[in-house]
């Protein structure tokens, strides 16, 4: 309830109390006196409170019901009827005057008269306001609203970047940041230019911002002090505001930021060192190995390093000189998952068409990494992996179980799994995603018609039968496994932290069977509605010869 409604109700109650004190002045009471004397103040206030709690339409129906009850019956044939017959108002089976009736229900004379006229013309029915079916003069057509929504969605896909992992201080995990140069005014100008090129109706800057907030509240422009790393942002802000703090607190701020940067530097140096080690190992056998051949597991007695990540979603068809109208459409969506071998260097990218997509959870990530090891790995006995801090895809118990499973089956003898510090996760795969978006040379996960080439397995359900969870997994950054201790994981918070261990196997005697893979997860494919949309709205933008691949006839 807002302030104005509260004030209005209080004034109605005060008016009723004053009316009861002064009297109504009628002679309809039980003893020939005022009818207000027959109604207790507490009883009348209770009735008024109940009426004030009703909605406008509900109270209208109450009044209309009373009007129907008090209206004289229709005249019989041949009988004369008075033009304005009197109304016999009652309250709790006692006659009352009109003034008492109006005050008991908290309505004005004009409102009662309108309801009376409405009853004479329409009977006992809900009043419909004259503007209820009339849209305001400045209402935008639905097509224009959809254009703004689709434009912002496409603009975000091309220009925004996601926060790496779970960042404290942000309510939503799916925040998308635009660079400082992409101000809201600049985005609106881009929208307006595209509208002019496409002969479409544009909207004002104010309305554009309203629709932005309504449809894409997670899309925000980075602030001048924004940093991908929340810890850096927090420490920097504290240092900037430390001018009037005591020297001890200033020193603590500096030490906290320096400790964080030292940790980031240490983890970054570890990443570079393992990449350099893998590069040296590969150079030693470069002339002895064909990287385009498939290699058996543990056939190479070397240590290799791989890093993997998801890229931002891309759209098909894609055109650097994007024609204006497609900005308002939702083209065919494709996700990209990349696994980088820094030693070569070479990256295998998995292009996940919308028809083959089953989501970005742990099952998907594990399945693509497993496929990479089987078809594109070098067959090393020891591997070191790096990933970002996304707990939904990488830093979770399912992936830890998967690595333990690989060492139990001796698909790798030794595995190390590391994470860069949240907010400082730019690494190998990010360098290649720009190239893949230009050429689209990738490992297809499925064809345009939904045929699966790289299956996604239900690793979560399969591995949960054999392994138990590692508590507080999100705070650790380094994990290692060995074939010599099947099912045991060693873990530590940072590279310099003391190492702990835990046996993940529920029963050390019961191991996962070597010849069994989890059940396959089948993608739902494109719905008929989505197929019709692609055929109707996207087909016209496809390059000649690709129409039946991107937007075939439903």
Coordinates of C-alpha atoms in Angstrom, one line a residue:
X1 CA 0.0 0.0 0.0
X2 CA 1.5 3.4 -0.9
X3 CA 1.5 6.6 1.1
X4 CA -1.4 8.3 -0.9
X5 CA -3.7 5.3 -0.3
X6 CA -3.0 5.3 3.4
X7 CA -3.6 9.0 3.8
X8 CA -6.9 8.7 1.8
X9 CA -8.2 5.9 4.0
X10 CA -7.3 7.8 7.2
X11 CA -9.3 10.8 6.0
X12 CA -12.3 8.6 5.2
X13 CA -12.2 7.1 8.8
X14 CA -11.8 10.6 10.4
X15 CA -14.8 11.8 8.3
X16 CA -16.9 8.8 9.5
X17 CA -16.1 9.4 13.2
X18 CA -17.0 13.1 12.8
X19 CA -20.3 12.2 11.0
X20 CA -21.2 9.8 13.8
X21 CA -20.5 12.5 16.4
X22 CA -22.5 15.2 14.7
X23 CA -25.3 12.9 13.6
X24 CA -27.1 12.3 10.3
X25 CA -30.2 14.5 11.0
X26 CA -32.7 12.0 9.7
X27 CA -35.8 10.5 11.4
X28 CA -35.4 6.9 10.4
X29 CA -34.2 5.6 13.7
X30 CA -36.1 2.9 15.7
X31 CA -37.5 5.5 18.1
X32 CA -38.1 8.2 15.5
X33 CA -34.7 9.7 16.1
X34 CA -31.5 9.6 14.0
X35 CA -30.6 6.3 12.4
X36 CA -27.0 6.8 13.4
X37 CA -28.0 6.3 17.1
X38 CA -28.9 2.7 16.3
X39 CA -25.4 1.9 15.1
X40 CA -22.5 1.5 17.5
X41 CA -19.4 3.4 16.5
X42 CA -17.2 0.3 16.8
X43 CA -19.6 -1.7 14.6
X44 CA -19.7 1.0 12.0
X45 CA -15.9 1.4 12.0
X46 CA -15.5 -2.4 11.5
X47 CA -17.8 -2.3 8.5
X48 CA -15.9 0.7 7.1
X49 CA -12.5 -1.0 7.6
X50 CA -13.7 -4.0 5.7
X51 CA -15.0 -1.9 2.8
X52 CA -11.7 0.0 2.6
X53 CA -9.7 -3.2 2.3
X54 CA -11.7 -4.2 -0.8
X55 CA -10.5 -3.4 -4.2
X56 CA -12.3 -0.7 -6.2
X57 CA -14.2 -3.3 -8.3
X58 CA -15.1 -5.4 -5.3
X59 CA -16.6 -2.5 -3.4
X60 CA -18.5 -1.5 -6.5
X61 CA -20.1 -5.0 -6.5
X62 CA -21.1 -4.6 -2.8
X63 CA -22.8 -1.3 -3.5
X64 CA -24.5 -2.6 -6.6
X65 CA -25.8 -5.6 -4.6
X66 CA -27.3 -3.3 -2.0
X67 CA -28.9 -1.1 -4.8
X68 CA -30.5 -4.2 -6.2
X69 CA -31.8 -5.2 -2.7
X70 CA -33.2 -1.7 -2.0
X71 CA -34.6 -1.0 -5.5
X72 CA -38.4 -1.0 -5.6
X73 CA -40.0 -3.8 -7.7
X74 CA -41.1 -3.2 -11.3
X75 CA -44.6 -1.7 -11.7
X76 CA -47.4 -4.1 -12.7
X77 CA -49.1 -3.6 -16.1
X78 CA -51.4 -0.6 -15.9
X79 CA -49.8 0.7 -12.7
X80 CA -48.1 4.1 -12.8
X81 CA -44.5 4.3 -11.6
X82 CA -42.8 7.3 -10.0
X83 CA -40.0 8.7 -12.1
X84 CA -37.5 8.6 -9.1
X85 CA -38.8 6.0 -6.6
X86 CA -37.4 6.2 -3.1
X87 CA -34.7 3.7 -2.0
X88 CA -35.1 2.1 1.4
X89 CA -31.4 1.7 2.6
X90 CA -30.8 -0.8 5.4
X91 CA -28.0 -1.9 7.7
X92 CA -28.3 -5.1 9.7
X93 CA -32.0 -5.3 8.9
X94 CA -32.5 -1.7 10.2
X95 CA -33.6 1.2 8.1
X96 CA -30.9 3.9 7.6
X97 CA -30.7 7.1 5.6
X98 CA -28.6 7.6 2.4
X99 CA -26.0 9.6 4.2
X100 CA -25.5 6.9 6.7
X101 CA -25.2 4.3 4.0
X102 CA -22.6 6.3 2.1
X103 CA -20.5 6.9 5.2
X104 CA -20.7 3.2 6.3
X105 CA -19.2 2.1 3.0
X106 CA -16.8 5.0 2.5
X107 CA -18.1 6.2 -0.9
X108 CA -19.0 9.6 -2.2
X109 CA -22.4 10.8 -3.6
X110 CA -21.1 11.0 -7.1
X111 CA -19.7 7.5 -7.0
X112 CA -23.0 6.2 -5.7
X113 CA -24.9 8.0 -8.4
X114 CA -22.7 6.6 -11.1
X115 CA -23.2 3.1 -9.8
X116 CA -27.0 3.7 -9.6
X117 CA -27.0 4.8 -13.3
X118 CA -24.9 1.8 -14.2
X119 CA -27.4 -0.5 -12.4
X120 CA -30.3 1.0 -14.3
X121 CA -28.5 0.5 -17.7
X122 CA -26.6 -2.8 -17.1
X123 CA -27.9 -4.4 -14.1
X124 CA -25.7 -6.2 -11.6
X125 CA -22.4 -6.3 -13.6
X126 CA -18.8 -5.0 -13.1
X127 CA -18.2 -1.5 -14.2
X128 CA -15.7 -1.2 -17.1
X129 CA -13.7 2.0 -17.3
X130 CA -14.0 3.9 -20.5
X131 CA -10.2 3.6 -21.1
X132 CA -9.8 -0.1 -20.1
X133 CA -9.7 -1.3 -23.7
X134 CA -8.0 1.7 -25.0
X135 CA -4.2 1.7 -25.2
X136 CA -2.3 4.9 -24.3
X137 CA -1.4 7.1 -27.2
X138 CA 2.3 6.5 -26.7
X139 CA 2.1 2.6 -26.6
X140 CA 4.7 1.0 -28.9
X141 CA 3.6 -1.8 -31.3
X142 CA 4.6 -5.2 -30.1
X143 CA 6.9 -5.6 -33.2
X144 CA 8.9 -2.6 -32.2
X145 CA 9.3 -3.9 -28.6
X146 CA 10.5 -7.2 -30.0
X147 CA 13.0 -5.4 -32.2
X148 CA 14.6 -3.7 -29.2
X149 CA 14.7 -7.0 -27.3
X150 CA 16.3 -8.9 -30.1
X151 CA 18.8 -6.1 -30.9
X152 CA 20.0 -6.0 -27.3
X153 CA 20.3 -9.8 -27.2
X154 CA 22.4 -9.8 -30.4
X155 CA 24.5 -6.8 -29.3
X156 CA 25.3 -8.6 -26.0
X157 CA 26.3 -11.8 -27.8
X158 CA 28.7 -9.9 -30.0
X159 CA 30.1 -7.3 -27.6
X160 CA 29.6 -8.3 -23.9
X161 CA 31.7 -10.6 -21.8
X162 CA 30.8 -12.8 -18.9
X163 CA 32.2 -12.5 -15.4
X164 CA 34.6 -15.4 -14.8
X165 CA 33.1 -17.8 -12.2
X166 CA 31.2 -16.8 -9.1
X167 CA 32.2 -13.2 -8.3
X168 CA 31.3 -12.0 -4.8
X169 CA 29.4 -8.7 -4.8
X170 CA 27.2 -9.5 -7.8
X171 CA 23.7 -10.8 -7.2
X172 CA 23.5 -12.6 -10.5
X173 CA 26.0 -15.1 -11.9
X174 CA 25.0 -14.3 -15.5
X175 CA 26.0 -10.6 -15.4
X176 CA 27.2 -9.5 -18.9
X177 CA 29.6 -6.5 -19.0
X178 CA 29.9 -4.1 -21.9
X179 CA 33.1 -2.1 -22.1
X180 CA 33.3 1.5 -20.9
X181 CA 33.1 2.7 -24.5
X182 CA 29.7 1.0 -25.0
X183 CA 27.7 3.6 -23.1
X184 CA 23.9 3.3 -23.2
X185 CA 23.8 6.4 -25.4
X186 CA 26.2 4.7 -27.9
X187 CA 24.2 1.5 -27.9
X188 CA 21.0 3.4 -28.5
X189 CA 22.6 5.3 -31.4
X190 CA 23.6 2.0 -32.9
X191 CA 20.1 0.8 -32.6
X192 CA 18.7 4.0 -34.2
X193 CA 21.2 3.7 -37.1
X194 CA 20.2 0.1 -37.7
X195 CA 16.5 1.1 -37.6
X196 CA 17.1 3.8 -40.2
X197 CA 19.0 1.4 -42.5
X198 CA 16.2 -1.2 -42.2
X199 CA 13.3 1.3 -42.5
X200 CA 12.0 0.3 -39.0
X201 CA 10.4 2.4 -36.3
X202 CA 12.9 3.5 -33.7
X203 CA 12.2 4.5 -30.0
X204 CA 13.4 7.3 -27.8
X205 CA 16.5 7.0 -25.6
X206 CA 14.3 7.0 -22.5
X207 CA 12.1 4.2 -23.8
X208 CA 15.1 2.2 -25.0
X209 CA 16.5 2.3 -21.5
X210 CA 13.2 1.2 -20.0
X211 CA 13.0 -1.8 -22.4
X212 CA 16.7 -2.6 -21.7
X213 CA 16.0 -2.8 -18.0
X214 CA 12.9 -4.9 -18.6
X215 CA 14.3 -7.5 -21.0
X216 CA 18.1 -7.5 -20.2
X217 CA 18.6 -6.5 -16.6
X218 CA 21.8 -8.6 -16.5
X219 CA 23.4 -6.6 -19.3
X220 CA 25.4 -3.7 -17.7
X221 CA 28.0 -1.2 -18.8
X222 CA 31.3 -1.5 -16.9
X223 CA 32.0 1.4 -14.5
X224 CA 35.3 3.3 -14.6
X225 CA 36.4 1.5 -11.4
X226 CA 35.1 -1.9 -12.5
X227 CA 37.4 -4.8 -12.6
X228 CA 36.8 -8.5 -13.5
X229 CA 38.3 -9.4 -10.2
X230 CA 36.1 -8.4 -7.3
X231 CA 38.9 -8.6 -4.8
X232 CA 41.0 -6.2 -6.9
X233 CA 38.1 -3.9 -7.3
X234 CA 37.3 -3.9 -3.6
X235 CA 40.9 -3.4 -2.5
X236 CA 41.5 -0.6 -5.1
X237 CA 38.3 1.2 -3.9
X238 CA 39.5 0.9 -0.3
X239 CA 42.9 2.4 -1.2
X240 CA 41.4 5.3 -3.1
X241 CA 39.2 6.1 0.0
X242 CA 42.0 5.6 2.5
X243 CA 43.3 9.2 2.5
X244 CA 41.8 10.0 6.0
X245 CA 42.4 6.6 7.5
X246 CA 45.0 6.0 10.2
X247 CA 48.4 4.8 8.9
X248 CA 47.8 1.2 10.3
X249 CA 44.6 0.8 8.3
X250 CA 46.3 2.2 5.1
X251 CA 49.1 -0.3 5.6
X252 CA 46.6 -3.2 6.0
X253 CA 44.9 -2.1 2.7
X254 CA 48.2 -2.1 0.9
X255 CA 49.2 -5.5 2.4
X256 CA 45.9 -7.1 1.5
X257 CA 46.1 -6.0 -2.1
X258 CA 49.8 -7.0 -2.4
X259 CA 49.0 -10.4 -1.0
X260 CA 46.2 -10.9 -3.5
X261 CA 48.4 -9.8 -6.4
X262 CA 51.2 -12.1 -5.2
X263 CA 48.8 -15.0 -5.2
X264 CA 47.6 -14.1 -8.7
X265 CA 51.2 -13.8 -9.9
X266 CA 52.1 -17.2 -8.4
X267 CA 49.2 -19.0 -10.0
X268 CA 50.0 -17.3 -13.3
X269 CA 53.6 -18.3 -13.2
X270 CA 52.6 -21.9 -12.5
X271 CA 50.4 -21.8 -15.6
X272 CA 53.3 -20.4 -17.7
X273 CA 55.8 -22.9 -16.3
X274 CA 53.6 -26.0 -17.0
X275 CA 52.9 -24.7 -20.5
X276 CA 56.7 -24.2 -21.0
X277 CA 57.4 -27.7 -19.7
X278 CA 54.9 -29.2 -22.0
X279 CA 56.3 -27.2 -25.0
X280 CA 59.8 -28.6 -24.2
X281 CA 58.5 -32.1 -23.9
X282 CA 56.8 -31.8 -27.2
X283 CA 59.8 -30.4 -29.0
X284 CA 61.8 -33.5 -27.9
X285 CA 59.4 -35.8 -29.8
X286 CA 58.1 -33.4 -32.4
X287 CA 59.7 -35.4 -35.3
X288 CA 58.5 -38.7 -33.9
X289 CA 54.7 -38.0 -33.5
X290 CA 52.0 -37.2 -36.0
X291 CA 49.6 -34.8 -34.3
X292 CA 46.8 -35.7 -36.8
X293 CA 46.8 -39.3 -35.9
X294 CA 44.8 -40.9 -33.1
X295 CA 47.0 -41.9 -30.1
X296 CA 46.3 -44.7 -27.6
X297 CA 46.1 -43.7 -24.0
X298 CA 49.4 -43.7 -22.0
X299 CA 51.4 -44.4 -25.2
X300 CA 53.6 -41.3 -24.8
X301 CA 55.8 -41.2 -21.7
X302 CA 55.7 -37.4 -21.4
X303 CA 53.7 -34.8 -19.5
X304 CA 51.4 -32.6 -21.6
X305 CA 49.2 -29.6 -20.7
X306 CA 45.7 -28.7 -21.8
X307 CA 43.3 -25.9 -21.0
X308 CA 39.7 -25.7 -21.9
X309 CA 36.8 -23.2 -21.8
X310 CA 33.5 -22.2 -23.4
X311 CA 33.4 -19.2 -25.7
X312 CA 30.5 -16.9 -26.0
X313 CA 27.6 -18.1 -28.1
X314 CA 27.7 -17.3 -31.8
X315 CA 25.0 -16.9 -34.3
X316 CA 24.6 -18.4 -37.8
X317 CA 24.5 -16.9 -40.4
X318 CA 27.3 -14.6 -39.4
X319 CA 28.4 -11.7 -41.5
X320 CA 31.0 -9.0 -40.4
X321 CA 29.0 -6.5 -42.5
X322 CA 25.8 -7.5 -40.7
X323 CA 22.7 -6.5 -42.6
X324 CA 20.5 -4.3 -40.4
X325 CA 17.3 -6.4 -40.3
X326 CA 19.0 -9.5 -38.9
X327 CA 19.8 -7.5 -35.7
X328 CA 16.2 -7.8 -34.8
X329 CA 16.0 -11.6 -35.3
X330 CA 17.3 -14.5 -33.3
X331 CA 19.5 -16.5 -35.7
X332 CA 20.5 -20.1 -35.3
X333 CA 22.6 -20.4 -32.1
X334 CA 25.9 -22.2 -31.7
X335 CA 28.1 -22.7 -28.6
X336 CA 31.8 -23.2 -28.8
X337 CA 33.9 -25.3 -26.5
X338 CA 37.7 -25.2 -27.0
X339 CA 40.5 -27.4 -25.7
X340 CA 43.9 -26.0 -26.1
X341 CA 47.2 -27.9 -26.3
X342 CA 49.8 -25.2 -25.5
X343 CA 52.7 -27.5 -26.4
X344 CA 51.9 -27.6 -30.1
X345 CA 50.2 -25.0 -30.0
X346 CA 46.8 -26.2 -31.4
X347 CA 43.2 -25.9 -30.2
X348 CA 40.3 -28.2 -31.0
X349 CA 37.0 -26.3 -31.0
X350 CA 33.7 -28.1 -30.6
X351 CA 30.9 -26.3 -32.5
X352 CA 27.6 -27.1 -30.7
X353 CA 24.7 -26.5 -32.9
X354 CA 21.4 -25.5 -31.3
X355 CA 19.8 -28.8 -32.5
X356 CA 22.6 -30.8 -30.7
X357 CA 22.8 -28.7 -27.5
X358 CA 22.0 -30.3 -24.1
X359 CA 23.2 -27.3 -22.0
X360 CA 26.5 -26.2 -20.4
X361 CA 26.6 -28.4 -17.3
X362 CA 29.2 -30.8 -16.0
X363 CA 28.0 -33.6 -18.2
X364 CA 28.7 -31.6 -21.4
X365 CA 32.2 -30.4 -20.3
X366 CA 33.3 -33.9 -19.2
X367 CA 32.0 -35.4 -22.4
X368 CA 33.9 -33.0 -24.7
X369 CA 37.1 -33.4 -22.7
X370 CA 36.7 -37.1 -22.8
X371 CA 36.2 -37.0 -26.5
X372 CA 39.2 -34.8 -26.9
X373 CA 41.5 -37.2 -25.0
X374 CA 40.2 -40.1 -27.1
X375 CA 40.5 -38.5 -30.6
X376 CA 42.8 -35.5 -30.3
X377 CA 45.0 -36.1 -27.3
X378 CA 48.7 -37.0 -27.6
X379 CA 48.4 -40.2 -25.5
X380 CA 50.5 -38.8 -22.6
X381 CA 50.8 -40.8 -19.4
X382 CA 50.8 -37.6 -17.3
X383 CA 48.6 -34.5 -17.9
X384 CA 48.1 -31.1 -16.3
X385 CA 44.8 -29.4 -16.9
X386 CA 43.8 -25.8 -16.4
X387 CA 40.2 -24.3 -16.4
X388 CA 38.5 -21.2 -15.2
X389 CA 36.6 -21.0 -11.9
X390 CA 33.1 -21.7 -13.2
X391 CA 31.7 -24.1 -10.6
X392 CA 28.7 -25.1 -12.8
X393 CA 31.0 -26.5 -15.5
X394 CA 34.6 -27.1 -14.2
X395 CA 35.0 -26.8 -10.4
X396 CA 32.6 -29.4 -9.2
X397 CA 32.6 -32.9 -7.8
X398 CA 31.6 -34.5 -11.1
X399 CA 34.7 -33.4 -12.9
X400 CA 36.9 -34.5 -9.9
X401 CA 35.2 -37.9 -10.1
X402 CA 35.9 -38.0 -13.8
X403 CA 39.6 -37.5 -13.3
X404 CA 39.7 -40.1 -10.6
X405 CA 37.9 -42.5 -13.0
X406 CA 40.5 -41.9 -15.6
X407 CA 43.4 -42.8 -13.3
X408 CA 41.5 -45.8 -12.0
X409 CA 41.1 -47.1 -15.6
X410 CA 44.7 -46.0 -16.2
X411 CA 43.7 -43.8 -19.2
X412 CA 46.2 -41.4 -17.5
X413 CA 48.7 -42.4 -14.8
X414 CA 49.0 -39.0 -13.2
X415 CA 46.6 -36.0 -13.5
X416 CA 46.9 -32.5 -12.1
X417 CA 44.0 -30.1 -12.3
X418 CA 44.4 -26.4 -11.6
X419 CA 42.3 -23.2 -11.6
X420 CA 43.4 -19.7 -12.1
X421 CA 42.2 -17.1 -9.6
X422 CA 38.7 -15.8 -10.3
X423 CA 38.9 -12.5 -12.2
X424 CA 42.3 -13.4 -13.6
X425 CA 41.4 -16.3 -15.9
X426 CA 42.5 -15.2 -19.3
X427 CA 44.5 -18.1 -20.8
X428 CA 45.2 -20.2 -23.9
X429 CA 41.7 -20.9 -25.2
X430 CA 40.7 -17.2 -25.2
X431 CA 43.4 -16.4 -27.8
X432 CA 41.9 -18.8 -30.3
X433 CA 38.2 -18.0 -30.0
X434 CA 38.6 -14.9 -32.1
X435 CA 40.1 -16.9 -34.9
X436 CA 37.4 -19.7 -34.8
X437 CA 34.6 -17.0 -35.1
X438 CA 36.1 -15.9 -38.4
X439 CA 36.7 -19.3 -40.0
X440 CA 34.4 -21.7 -38.1
X441 CA 36.8 -24.6 -38.5
X442 CA 35.7 -26.9 -35.8
X443 CA 34.8 -30.3 -34.6
X444 CA 31.0 -30.6 -35.1
X445 CA 29.1 -31.9 -32.2
X446 CA 26.1 -32.6 -34.3
X447 CA 24.7 -31.9 -37.8
X448 CA 22.0 -29.4 -38.7
X449 CA 19.3 -32.1 -38.6
X450 CA 20.1 -33.2 -35.0
X451 CA 22.4 -36.2 -35.8
X452 CA 24.8 -36.5 -32.9
X453 CA 28.5 -36.8 -33.8
X454 CA 30.0 -36.2 -30.3
X455 CA 27.6 -37.7 -27.7
X456 CA 27.1 -36.2 -24.3
X457 CA 27.0 -38.8 -21.5
X458 CA 25.3 -38.7 -18.1
X459 CA 28.6 -38.7 -16.2
X460 CA 27.0 -37.3 -13.1
X461 CA 24.6 -40.2 -12.5
X462 CA 27.2 -42.8 -13.5
X463 CA 30.1 -41.5 -11.3
X464 CA 27.8 -40.9 -8.3
X465 CA 27.5 -44.6 -7.9
X466 CA 31.2 -45.0 -7.0
X467 CA 32.4 -41.7 -5.6
X468 CA 31.7 -39.4 -2.6
X469 CA 31.8 -35.7 -2.6
X470 CA 34.8 -33.5 -1.7
X471 CA 33.6 -30.9 0.9
X472 CA 34.2 -27.2 0.3
X473 CA 35.5 -27.9 -3.2
X474 CA 35.1 -24.3 -4.4
X475 CA 37.9 -23.0 -2.2
X476 CA 40.6 -25.3 -3.6
X477 CA 42.6 -24.5 -6.8
X478 CA 44.8 -27.6 -7.3
X479 CA 43.9 -31.3 -7.5
X480 CA 46.0 -34.3 -8.4
X481 CA 45.4 -38.0 -9.0
X482 CA 47.6 -41.0 -9.4
X483 CA 47.1 -44.6 -10.7
X484 CA 49.1 -45.8 -7.6
X485 CA 46.3 -44.6 -5.3
X486 CA 43.1 -45.3 -7.1
X487 CA 40.2 -43.0 -6.1
X488 CA 42.3 -40.7 -3.9
X489 CA 42.5 -37.0 -4.6
X490 CA 45.1 -34.6 -3.2
X491 CA 44.1 -31.0 -3.0
X492 CA 45.3 -27.6 -1.8
X493 CA 44.0 -24.0 -1.9
X494 CA 47.0 -22.4 -3.7
X495 CA 50.2 -23.8 -5.2
X496 CA 52.1 -22.9 -1.9
X497 CA 49.4 -24.3 0.5
X498 CA 49.8 -27.5 2.4
X499 CA 48.3 -30.5 0.6
X500 CA 45.4 -32.6 1.9
X501 CA 43.9 -35.8 0.6
X502 CA 40.6 -37.7 0.6
X503 CA 39.6 -41.1 -0.7
X504 CA 36.7 -40.4 -3.0
X505 CA 35.7 -44.1 -3.5
X506 CA 32.6 -45.1 -1.5
X507 CA 34.0 -48.6 -1.4
X508 CA 37.6 -49.1 -2.2
X509 CA 36.9 -52.6 -3.4
X510 CA 34.2 -51.6 -5.9
X511 CA 35.7 -49.8 -8.9
X512 CA 34.0 -48.4 -12.0
X513 CA 34.0 -51.1 -14.8
X514 CA 36.5 -50.4 -17.5
X515 CA 34.3 -51.3 -20.4
X516 CA 31.2 -49.3 -19.4
X517 CA 30.4 -45.7 -20.3
X518 CA 27.5 -43.7 -18.9
X519 CA 24.1 -43.5 -20.7
X520 CA 23.9 -41.0 -23.5
X521 CA 22.0 -37.8 -23.1
X522 CA 19.9 -37.1 -26.3
X523 CA 19.4 -33.4 -27.2
X524 CA 15.8 -32.3 -27.5
X525 CA 16.5 -30.7 -30.9
X526 CA 14.7 -27.8 -32.5
X527 CA 11.0 -27.4 -31.7
X528 CA 8.5 -27.0 -34.6
X529 CA 8.0 -23.4 -33.6
X530 CA 11.8 -22.7 -33.7
X531 CA 12.1 -24.4 -37.1
X532 CA 9.3 -22.3 -38.5
X533 CA 10.9 -19.1 -37.1
X534 CA 14.3 -19.9 -38.7
X535 CA 12.6 -20.8 -42.0
X536 CA 10.4 -17.7 -42.0
X537 CA 12.8 -15.0 -40.6
X538 CA 16.4 -16.2 -40.9
X539 CA 16.5 -18.1 -44.2
X540 CA 16.6 -14.9 -46.3
X541 CA 20.0 -13.9 -44.6
X542 CA 21.8 -17.2 -45.4
X543 CA 24.5 -17.4 -48.0
X544 CA 23.5 -19.2 -51.2
X545 CA 23.7 -22.9 -50.8
X546 CA 23.5 -22.9 -46.9
X547 CA 19.8 -22.2 -46.6
X548 CA 18.8 -25.8 -46.1
X549 CA 21.5 -26.3 -43.5
X550 CA 20.7 -23.3 -41.3
X551 CA 17.0 -22.7 -41.9
X552 CA 15.5 -25.8 -43.7
X553 CA 11.8 -26.1 -44.4
X554 CA 10.0 -27.4 -41.2

